[in-house]
Structures are given as C-alpha cells and as structure tokens.
C-alpha cells in the first residue's frame, strides 16, 4: 500500500453491545479514492463497522481516523462522510427532488447552485421525469439511485454503502454494479462498501476485507483473495475449493514437502503455513483441475489421481463433475468449460475418471 | 407478490363483511338522530305543542341574539385551547416513550392512560377538590403562608374548565401521537443526521412532519367532544365557565325548546366541521399520506 495515502485508518476498533462483542480489534487502512469492500456472512459485524465510520455508533475501544483527524467523538452531522443505508431510508414525506436535496438545504450555496447540483445528479442517476414522484412509489432500483444521489449531493470525502444492491433482482444488480463502479471512478470518492455477496465484492472492489465473527480474516485484492486465501475459512467463503488433508514433512527455502494419503509425497514451491501439530490442508480450485483419461500418468509439474464419478451436472457453458477419490474417498469438485468437454462426455456416474492439476496451483493452508 | 395482494384484498373484503352489520346499525342510528335534528330545527315550539310548518326562525334567532354566537365562539375557543394544550402536553410524553424508552413501551402507555380508567365524573370532581374554595391547593398555599385567604378565582371559570379538560383528555392524545411516532423508521433519523441535521433539525424536518397526522388525530379526538361538553363546565366552570353544551342541554330540558336546541346543535356541528377542515389545510395534513 502507498503509505501516507491512508484516507481512513481504523486502529484496534472493538464494539460491544452489552455483553455481546460484535467487533474484536479491527485494524484497517483505506486509501483515498479506493473502492474498499467489507465482506462477510450476515451478523459478522459489517454494518457495525460502517456505522462506526458514519458516526452512528461509537467504538467501545480503538480509534477511527479520517483524513488525519481522529473522529471518534464527531457526531454524524459534522462528519464529511455520507451513507447509503441498507433499506435506503428515504424520507417518505418528501419527493425525489427534495430527498436528493435534503442535505443541501442547509448549505450556504446559492439556490441556483443547489438546483444545478440536484439536476446534475438526477441526470447522472437517470431519474429524469421522476423529480416530483413520491419516493414510496419508486421501484427498488430507482429508490437505490435516489439514495445514492442523496448521499453524493453533499460531495462527501467518503461514501459508506450498506448492502445497497441487496434488495435488487439479479439482472438489475448486475447493471447497478457497473453503474456504481463507473460513478465511483467518475467522482473519485473513497467508497466503503458492505456486502455479503463475494461475487459482488470481487466485481467492484480494489480491495476487500473479509470479516468473520467480528474479526478480519484477510485484507487483499479480489485476485489474491481468490488465488491466495490465507485460511480455509476465507478459501471456502470466496468461491468453492477442494480440501485434502496432509502432513508437513519439511520446509526449506520457500519449498515445502507434504505427505498426503491421496497424492503421496509432494513438494510445493510455497512456504509452509504455521501449524503446531504438523497437520495441514491442501487446497485447489475446481476450475484448476482437469479431467484426464483414467490411469494416465501425471505430466511433469502436475499432480494426478483417480476418482469415481458421483455426480454430473451440465450448466450450459460449463459442467460440474463430482468425484470421490479412490485413495481416501475425499470429495473433489471439478468445473470443466464445455469447449473441451470431450472427456466429460464419456463420463457417467459410477465410472472411474482421472484428474490432474498443476502443482503450483496447490495451496497450503493451516 | 400477486398471491399476497389477493390475500390482502380478500382479507379486507372479509373485514368489511364482518364489520358491515355494526357499521350499518351505527350509521343508521346516526342518520336517524341527524335527520331528527334537522326536522326539529325547522319546526316551532308553541308552548306544549309542536308547529310542524317549516321555518328558518330558529336559525334567524341563533344569528340574531348575540348570546348564542358568543357562547358558541367561547366554547370553540375553550375546546381549541384545551386541544392545543393537551396535544402540547401529550407530545413530549409520547416522544419520550417512543424514542427514549427502550423496553416495555406498552406498559408505559398503559400506565399513562391510567387516569382514563377512572370515571369521567370522578376525574372532574377531583379537580373540584383540588381547586375549590376549601380545596387542596388553597389549603396547601394557606398552610405554607403564601396566601392569607383562600383564592376563589381558582374554580368556576374558563381556566378551570380548560385545565380539567386537558387532564381528562391527555391520555387520549398520547396514544395517536405515540402510534405515529412508532411508525417512523429509525434509520430516517440516522439518515437526517448523516445529511447534516443536528438532532433538533432532524426533529423539525423528519419527526414533526411524520407525526403531524397523529397530532391532528389527537387534536380532533379532543376538540370534537369538548366543544359540546356540558358536564365539566357545569361542575368546575360555574356561571362564567358555561359553554354551548350547557345551553343545548337546557334547551332540551328545562327550557323545553327542542327546535331551537336542534338549530344550535346543528350550527355547532357546522362550525366544528369547518374548523376541522381549516385546521387540516393549515397543518398540511391532507398532503401527508396516512398509511
Ligand atoms: N444495537 C445492537 N444491539 C445489540 N446487538 C447488536 C446491535 N447491532 C448489531 N448487533 C449484533 O451485532 C452483530 C453484528 O451485527 P451487524 O454489524 O449488523 O452485522 P452484519 O451487518 O454483518 O450483518 C449481530 O450479531 C447483531 O445481532
Ligand atoms: Mg448489515
């Protein structure tokens, strides 16, 4: 990370609601203009952290620093952050225009300037013609755009978004994702985006923080989160992954030797994870595995094995093959793109199939 | 979605069917009473007999003799005062329970409405005990040496009427205001703060407009019955606290002039209707959708 460019710093932030601890020592720094996502299952504390950034909840411990100023005790109405709420929180007694202009009303700008700002946002959000519509009568996508426009109207330094696309159907959500990303790039504001949808986080973000149970499990780019997860939990939460048991034999100079009931003794160019017992887990993504002819020898640099097909499912552009390994019976999922599905076509449930994957794709996890 | 709307529709139709008999009976009675009032008001009482020739004489008398209009005006003012004061007193109470109390809100509301479980007459009498010549207030102030002789001015005036009415009706006002507050999505307040409103500004721009319908219902709920009240004025109002209800009551009893009583009653009804309509326009309640 570019140091000195930390727009938001969260230092040792904890949050307790009574005896229940929702956030446990969060440390994060977010760069200016970054699209940063907080990703985690429902109840892991994403909204709590966002509310602490917005000033709606005070941290029980730790500090929040925005643009170099500690803001722990600054109320929301004095913070240069704006929020798009999970349920939009549009004012039901005001129309679209008045909702967007709500925060501008108290500002010292001239009426003409304010009107120009609001009309610019109405254009940007494609809300033309709906200015005087009651917000209750809008569709989900329109409400979402009004909420976004209302928050952007004050030109905040930081925009906080709490699952803003959660209530939309898939098609609209995909569209809004593109728009959101485009808007963020145009306005250049730091976005802190909360979601429980890993695909959404990956599609939008520069970086993602994965939260489990009030703790940060990993902060990384979407690519690294997927390809280099630091724990089994993260690997499983971001997409699907195959896991095998292994025992650590030796680790020297960045190479690790592992013994596994399925693949024998293998050597991987990866540092060993910290493991007290010597046991570890090996992981490989389903799309990194290829189906081979049964009994074929492993090509150089690849690891091969055999399994019984337990399920097959055709999904148009790709097929899912589920195997049970001959050796340990462990399950293995394989995704095969249907451009090269000749091997898959000969498969049937109950038949034996070979498979292989590149040794370098194998991850070692604790 | 569609099934839900269908269910909702059939649910409301079922509700309509269930309430229909009661609604029919009640509206029948009201229509009959109203029709009788209209009929009586255009007849003439000739000592013990009723002259059934239609006439506007009763209405002419109502507008010609200043006492009637004066009493009506005064009653409207007292009722308006009692409604406004009651709503003003009830609003912070409702606000406190809705926004500050975290648990057992309903228990709070129940306790607040306790005075209402007591008979109306008892409540009025208790004020007589407090405000009377030998009442608690005079005795207390006398014992403390703050007054040398009991103050007569406490009871038997319009002030006593307004005070008693306010106390009687306050619990009635708390409930609709409280309910309108409970309907407010709390994230709206966070949104207002997020957009730069101080708590006071957020109250003015979000809470107040969204509770206006509750305030209005509360006001109407008190205003309408208090204009015609004749028990409270009679017990604590004395001669100077007399209201239009007392006059109508007298017309139908002692004075035995039902036609004139009916005309006065109808004119009061009309005045109430006009004021309620004007108030709803003034407060802009018609613009706020009630959900
Ligand atoms: N005001 C509150 N009082 C008590 N518990 C709360 C409160 N807000 C959130 N929680 C609890 O804290 C945990 C995290 O909540 P939240 O931050 O909303 O999670 P998320 O947004 O990730 O779903 C949940 O278990 C929730 O029940
Ligand atoms: Mg949440």
PDB file of C-alpha atoms in Angstrom, chain A residues 30-183:
ATOM      1  CA  UNK A  30      -8.163   2.527   3.299  1.00  0.00           C
ATOM      2  CA  UNK A  31      -6.562   4.667   0.612  1.00  0.00           C
ATOM      3  CA  UNK A  32      -8.016   7.823  -0.878  1.00  0.00           C
ATOM      4  CA  UNK A  33     -10.249   7.073  -3.853  1.00  0.00           C
ATOM      5  CA  UNK A  34     -10.219   3.364  -3.150  1.00  0.00           C
ATOM      6  CA  UNK A  35     -13.255   1.138  -3.656  1.00  0.00           C
ATOM      7  CA  UNK A  36     -12.981  -0.884  -0.473  1.00  0.00           C
ATOM      8  CA  UNK A  37     -15.369  -3.673   0.466  1.00  0.00           C
ATOM      9  CA  UNK A  38     -16.244  -5.255   3.785  1.00  0.00           C
ATOM     10  CA  UNK A  39     -17.287  -8.806   3.020  1.00  0.00           C
ATOM     11  CA  UNK A  40     -18.599 -11.396   5.403  1.00  0.00           C
ATOM     12  CA  UNK A  41     -21.591 -13.520   6.315  1.00  0.00           C
ATOM     13  CA  UNK A  42     -24.645 -11.929   7.903  1.00  0.00           C
ATOM     14  CA  UNK A  43     -24.030 -10.944  11.523  1.00  0.00           C
ATOM     15  CA  UNK A  44     -20.237 -10.733  11.267  1.00  0.00           C
ATOM     16  CA  UNK A  45     -20.230  -7.013  12.141  1.00  0.00           C
ATOM     17  CA  UNK A  46     -20.094  -5.266   8.749  1.00  0.00           C
ATOM     18  CA  UNK A  47     -22.906  -2.828   9.485  1.00  0.00           C
ATOM     19  CA  UNK A  48     -21.483  -2.144  12.943  1.00  0.00           C
ATOM     20  CA  UNK A  49     -18.145  -1.151  11.447  1.00  0.00           C
ATOM     21  CA  UNK A  50     -19.819   1.031   8.820  1.00  0.00           C
ATOM     22  CA  UNK A  51     -21.921   2.742  11.498  1.00  0.00           C
ATOM     23  CA  UNK A  52     -18.780   3.474  13.460  1.00  0.00           C
ATOM     24  CA  UNK A  53     -17.328   5.092  10.330  1.00  0.00           C
ATOM     25  CA  UNK A  54     -20.504   7.126   9.835  1.00  0.00           C
ATOM     26  CA  UNK A  55     -20.608   8.160  13.486  1.00  0.00           C
ATOM     27  CA  UNK A  56     -23.873   6.414  14.379  1.00  0.00           C
ATOM     28  CA  UNK A  57     -22.160   4.112  16.838  1.00  0.00           C
ATOM     29  CA  UNK A  58     -19.151   4.912  18.987  1.00  0.00           C
ATOM     30  CA  UNK A  59     -16.387   2.312  19.133  1.00  0.00           C
ATOM     31  CA  UNK A  60     -16.021   0.656  22.547  1.00  0.00           C
ATOM     32  CA  UNK A  61     -12.250   0.753  22.057  1.00  0.00           C
ATOM     33  CA  UNK A  62      -9.815   1.955  19.419  1.00  0.00           C
ATOM     34  CA  UNK A  63      -9.680   4.940  17.110  1.00  0.00           C
ATOM     35  CA  UNK A  64     -11.139   5.987  13.791  1.00  0.00           C
ATOM     36  CA  UNK A  65      -9.039   8.477  11.857  1.00  0.00           C
ATOM     37  CA  UNK A  66     -10.398  10.066   8.701  1.00  0.00           C
ATOM     38  CA  UNK A  67      -8.133  12.375   6.678  1.00  0.00           C
ATOM     39  CA  UNK A  68      -5.720  12.615   9.581  1.00  0.00           C
ATOM     40  CA  UNK A  69      -8.290  13.597  12.194  1.00  0.00           C
ATOM     41  CA  UNK A  70      -9.472  11.364  14.981  1.00  0.00           C
ATOM     42  CA  UNK A  71     -13.259  11.349  14.606  1.00  0.00           C
ATOM     43  CA  UNK A  72     -14.343   9.062  17.469  1.00  0.00           C
ATOM     44  CA  UNK A  73     -16.364  11.823  19.108  1.00  0.00           C
ATOM     45  CA  UNK A  74     -17.519  13.664  15.989  1.00  0.00           C
ATOM     46  CA  UNK A  75     -21.286  13.253  15.513  1.00  0.00           C
ATOM     47  CA  UNK A  76     -22.576  12.146  12.081  1.00  0.00           C
ATOM     48  CA  UNK A  77     -23.831  15.626  11.195  1.00  0.00           C
ATOM     49  CA  UNK A  78     -20.303  17.002  11.470  1.00  0.00           C
ATOM     50  CA  UNK A  79     -18.577  14.224   9.545  1.00  0.00           C
ATOM     51  CA  UNK A  80     -17.622  14.513   5.941  1.00  0.00           C
ATOM     52  CA  UNK A  81     -18.990  11.033   5.255  1.00  0.00           C
ATOM     53  CA  UNK A  82     -22.313  10.060   3.784  1.00  0.00           C
ATOM     54  CA  UNK A  83     -24.124   6.779   3.908  1.00  0.00           C
ATOM     55  CA  UNK A  84     -26.390   4.786   1.643  1.00  0.00           C
ATOM     56  CA  UNK A  85     -28.482   2.831   4.110  1.00  0.00           C
ATOM     57  CA  UNK A  86     -29.325  -0.836   3.854  1.00  0.00           C
ATOM     58  CA  UNK A  87     -33.030  -0.056   3.475  1.00  0.00           C
ATOM     59  CA  UNK A  88     -32.312   3.279   1.698  1.00  0.00           C
ATOM     60  CA  UNK A  89     -34.025   5.298   4.471  1.00  0.00           C
ATOM     61  CA  UNK A  90     -35.614   7.710   2.001  1.00  0.00           C
ATOM     62  CA  UNK A  91     -37.851  10.335   3.586  1.00  0.00           C
ATOM     63  CA  UNK A  92     -41.407   9.186   2.851  1.00  0.00           C
ATOM     64  CA  UNK A  93     -42.909  12.668   3.195  1.00  0.00           C
ATOM     65  CA  UNK A  94     -40.644  14.147   0.525  1.00  0.00           C
ATOM     66  CA  UNK A  95     -40.482  13.633  -3.230  1.00  0.00           C
ATOM     67  CA  UNK A  96     -37.442  12.524  -5.210  1.00  0.00           C
ATOM     68  CA  UNK A  97     -36.163  16.067  -5.701  1.00  0.00           C
ATOM     69  CA  UNK A  98     -36.499  17.008  -2.024  1.00  0.00           C
ATOM     70  CA  UNK A  99     -34.866  13.768  -0.930  1.00  0.00           C
ATOM     71  CA  UNK A 100     -31.833  14.384  -3.107  1.00  0.00           C
ATOM     72  CA  UNK A 101     -31.671  17.996  -1.970  1.00  0.00           C
ATOM     73  CA  UNK A 102     -32.224  17.216   1.707  1.00  0.00           C
ATOM     74  CA  UNK A 103     -28.655  17.793   2.836  1.00  0.00           C
ATOM     75  CA  UNK A 104     -28.093  20.750   0.527  1.00  0.00           C
ATOM     76  CA  UNK A 105     -30.897  22.733   2.077  1.00  0.00           C
ATOM     77  CA  UNK A 106     -28.796  23.954   4.985  1.00  0.00           C
ATOM     78  CA  UNK A 107     -25.691  24.594   2.886  1.00  0.00           C
ATOM     79  CA  UNK A 108     -24.678  28.144   2.157  1.00  0.00           C
ATOM     80  CA  UNK A 109     -24.563  27.807  -1.627  1.00  0.00           C
ATOM     81  CA  UNK A 110     -26.932  29.839  -3.790  1.00  0.00           C
ATOM     82  CA  UNK A 111     -30.261  28.352  -4.801  1.00  0.00           C
ATOM     83  CA  UNK A 112     -29.139  28.182  -8.410  1.00  0.00           C
ATOM     84  CA  UNK A 113     -26.026  26.221  -7.477  1.00  0.00           C
ATOM     85  CA  UNK A 114     -28.065  23.807  -5.384  1.00  0.00           C
ATOM     86  CA  UNK A 115     -30.520  23.301  -8.227  1.00  0.00           C
ATOM     87  CA  UNK A 116     -27.665  22.626 -10.607  1.00  0.00           C
ATOM     88  CA  UNK A 117     -26.195  20.015  -8.244  1.00  0.00           C
ATOM     89  CA  UNK A 118     -29.518  18.235  -7.807  1.00  0.00           C
ATOM     90  CA  UNK A 119     -30.304  18.297 -11.509  1.00  0.00           C
ATOM     91  CA  UNK A 120     -26.832  17.017 -12.328  1.00  0.00           C
ATOM     92  CA  UNK A 121     -27.398  14.056 -10.014  1.00  0.00           C
ATOM     93  CA  UNK A 122     -30.848  13.424 -11.448  1.00  0.00           C
ATOM     94  CA  UNK A 123     -29.205  13.190 -14.864  1.00  0.00           C
ATOM     95  CA  UNK A 124     -26.374  11.004 -13.610  1.00  0.00           C
ATOM     96  CA  UNK A 125     -28.782   8.590 -11.921  1.00  0.00           C
ATOM     97  CA  UNK A 126     -31.246   8.607 -14.826  1.00  0.00           C
ATOM     98  CA  UNK A 127     -34.084   9.838 -12.659  1.00  0.00           C
ATOM     99  CA  UNK A 128     -35.346  12.443 -15.102  1.00  0.00           C
ATOM    100  CA  UNK A 129     -39.103  12.835 -15.029  1.00  0.00           C
ATOM    101  CA  UNK A 130     -39.364  11.372 -11.534  1.00  0.00           C
ATOM    102  CA  UNK A 131     -38.432  14.603  -9.693  1.00  0.00           C
ATOM    103  CA  UNK A 132     -41.843  15.061  -8.128  1.00  0.00           C
ATOM    104  CA  UNK A 133     -42.669  11.404  -7.609  1.00  0.00           C
ATOM    105  CA  UNK A 134     -43.308  10.261  -4.049  1.00  0.00           C
ATOM    106  CA  UNK A 135     -40.378   8.021  -3.088  1.00  0.00           C
ATOM    107  CA  UNK A 136     -42.722   5.307  -1.833  1.00  0.00           C
ATOM    108  CA  UNK A 137     -43.935   4.840  -5.389  1.00  0.00           C
ATOM    109  CA  UNK A 138     -40.488   4.112  -6.838  1.00  0.00           C
ATOM    110  CA  UNK A 139     -39.122   0.712  -7.843  1.00  0.00           C
ATOM    111  CA  UNK A 140     -36.240  -0.825  -5.881  1.00  0.00           C
ATOM    112  CA  UNK A 141     -33.660   0.249  -8.442  1.00  0.00           C
ATOM    113  CA  UNK A 142     -34.990   3.809  -8.512  1.00  0.00           C
ATOM    114  CA  UNK A 143     -35.000   4.058  -4.721  1.00  0.00           C
ATOM    115  CA  UNK A 144     -31.445   2.841  -4.672  1.00  0.00           C
ATOM    116  CA  UNK A 145     -30.413   5.525  -7.158  1.00  0.00           C
ATOM    117  CA  UNK A 146     -32.196   8.248  -5.177  1.00  0.00           C
ATOM    118  CA  UNK A 147     -30.397   7.096  -2.018  1.00  0.00           C
ATOM    119  CA  UNK A 148     -27.086   7.214  -3.864  1.00  0.00           C
ATOM    120  CA  UNK A 149     -27.821  10.646  -5.336  1.00  0.00           C
ATOM    121  CA  UNK A 150     -28.852  11.992  -1.940  1.00  0.00           C
ATOM    122  CA  UNK A 151     -25.588  10.828  -0.392  1.00  0.00           C
ATOM    123  CA  UNK A 152     -23.472  12.136  -3.273  1.00  0.00           C
ATOM    124  CA  UNK A 153     -25.174  15.541  -3.275  1.00  0.00           C
ATOM    125  CA  UNK A 154     -23.033  16.685  -0.350  1.00  0.00           C
ATOM    126  CA  UNK A 155     -19.822  15.700  -2.139  1.00  0.00           C
ATOM    127  CA  UNK A 156     -18.553  13.663   0.812  1.00  0.00           C
ATOM    128  CA  UNK A 157     -14.948  12.566   1.150  1.00  0.00           C
ATOM    129  CA  UNK A 158     -16.100   9.071   1.971  1.00  0.00           C
ATOM    130  CA  UNK A 159     -19.223   7.260   0.829  1.00  0.00           C
ATOM    131  CA  UNK A 160     -20.416   4.401   3.015  1.00  0.00           C
ATOM    132  CA  UNK A 161     -22.693   1.860   1.367  1.00  0.00           C
ATOM    133  CA  UNK A 162     -24.514  -0.816   3.344  1.00  0.00           C
ATOM    134  CA  UNK A 163     -25.530  -3.645   1.028  1.00  0.00           C
ATOM    135  CA  UNK A 164     -27.129  -1.151  -1.335  1.00  0.00           C
ATOM    136  CA  UNK A 165     -27.799  -3.746  -4.012  1.00  0.00           C
ATOM    137  CA  UNK A 166     -29.127  -6.402  -1.669  1.00  0.00           C
ATOM    138  CA  UNK A 167     -32.788  -5.812  -2.435  1.00  0.00           C
ATOM    139  CA  UNK A 168     -32.462  -5.828  -6.209  1.00  0.00           C
ATOM    140  CA  UNK A 169     -33.014  -8.772  -8.519  1.00  0.00           C
ATOM    141  CA  UNK A 170     -30.010 -10.274 -10.258  1.00  0.00           C
ATOM    142  CA  UNK A 171     -30.249  -8.509 -13.595  1.00  0.00           C
ATOM    143  CA  UNK A 172     -30.737  -5.076 -12.055  1.00  0.00           C
ATOM    144  CA  UNK A 173     -27.982  -5.797  -9.571  1.00  0.00           C
ATOM    145  CA  UNK A 174     -25.502  -6.556 -12.347  1.00  0.00           C
ATOM    146  CA  UNK A 175     -26.439  -3.306 -14.063  1.00  0.00           C
ATOM    147  CA  UNK A 176     -26.174  -1.297 -10.864  1.00  0.00           C
ATOM    148  CA  UNK A 177     -22.780  -2.836 -10.091  1.00  0.00           C
ATOM    149  CA  UNK A 178     -21.441  -1.497 -13.361  1.00  0.00           C
ATOM    150  CA  UNK A 179     -23.008   1.914 -12.744  1.00  0.00           C
ATOM    151  CA  UNK A 180     -21.701   2.064  -9.201  1.00  0.00           C
ATOM    152  CA  UNK A 181     -18.180   1.304 -10.301  1.00  0.00           C
ATOM    153  CA  UNK A 182     -18.419   3.879 -13.094  1.00  0.00           C
ATOM    154  CA  UNK A 183     -19.768   6.527 -10.722  1.00  0.00           C
TER     155      UNK A 183
END
